[in-house]
Amino acid sequence: AGVPVHVSVAPVIPALTDHDMESILRECVKAGATFASYTLLRLPWEVKDIFKQWLEEHYPERANHVMSLVRQSRGGKEYDSNFTQRKSGTGPFAELLAKRFKLACVRHGLNTSSVALATNRFRSPQPQQAFSF
């Protein structure tokens, strides 16, 4: 229909879902996506404890490795709220993930051009008239 479609691969969980990133992008392109981004697993506030409990219940053999990669990608912490780093992380694993993502986007023709969105079909909401009784 001519609508630009952006897909967000998120959350990318180290050693658990990161291996699916390329196939997700491939399938999204087949469905019509032209732009993509990703977000490395973020564990703010209570989410951290809930995720760690879920991880121990469902993937006990991988839990330590997953959390180690999370900490390696977050400067030794389980969460980093720094705006410039919280989406993709830092360190060797985060850099490898970013390279894989970029290569997959190139391979599938994602993020190759920008789209100027037309705003001429939108109208500002009209102020509602006050009712007097």
C-alpha angles and dihedrals in degrees: 000000000000095000112138110236124208121192124201116205101209144199100011103197113202114243090000112060105000090093089065095057097094094046091047090054092047092053093045091054089051087054092051107268116150101176132046143180136171139212124211113226112285121201109190125166116326092357089077094061094042092050094047091050091049091047093051091049098046105026108022092154091056101034098096093045093048093050092045090056090046091054091045088054094046102051093266094312130102091233135023116190093192104131096221094051108031095083099051108009129216137261134056099310093046090048091050090049091050091050092049090049093049092048092049090050091051091046092052098038096247125153093014098134141014123244123221105218116218113235098177093099094059123087129198112249113261116239111255117241116246116242118230121205 
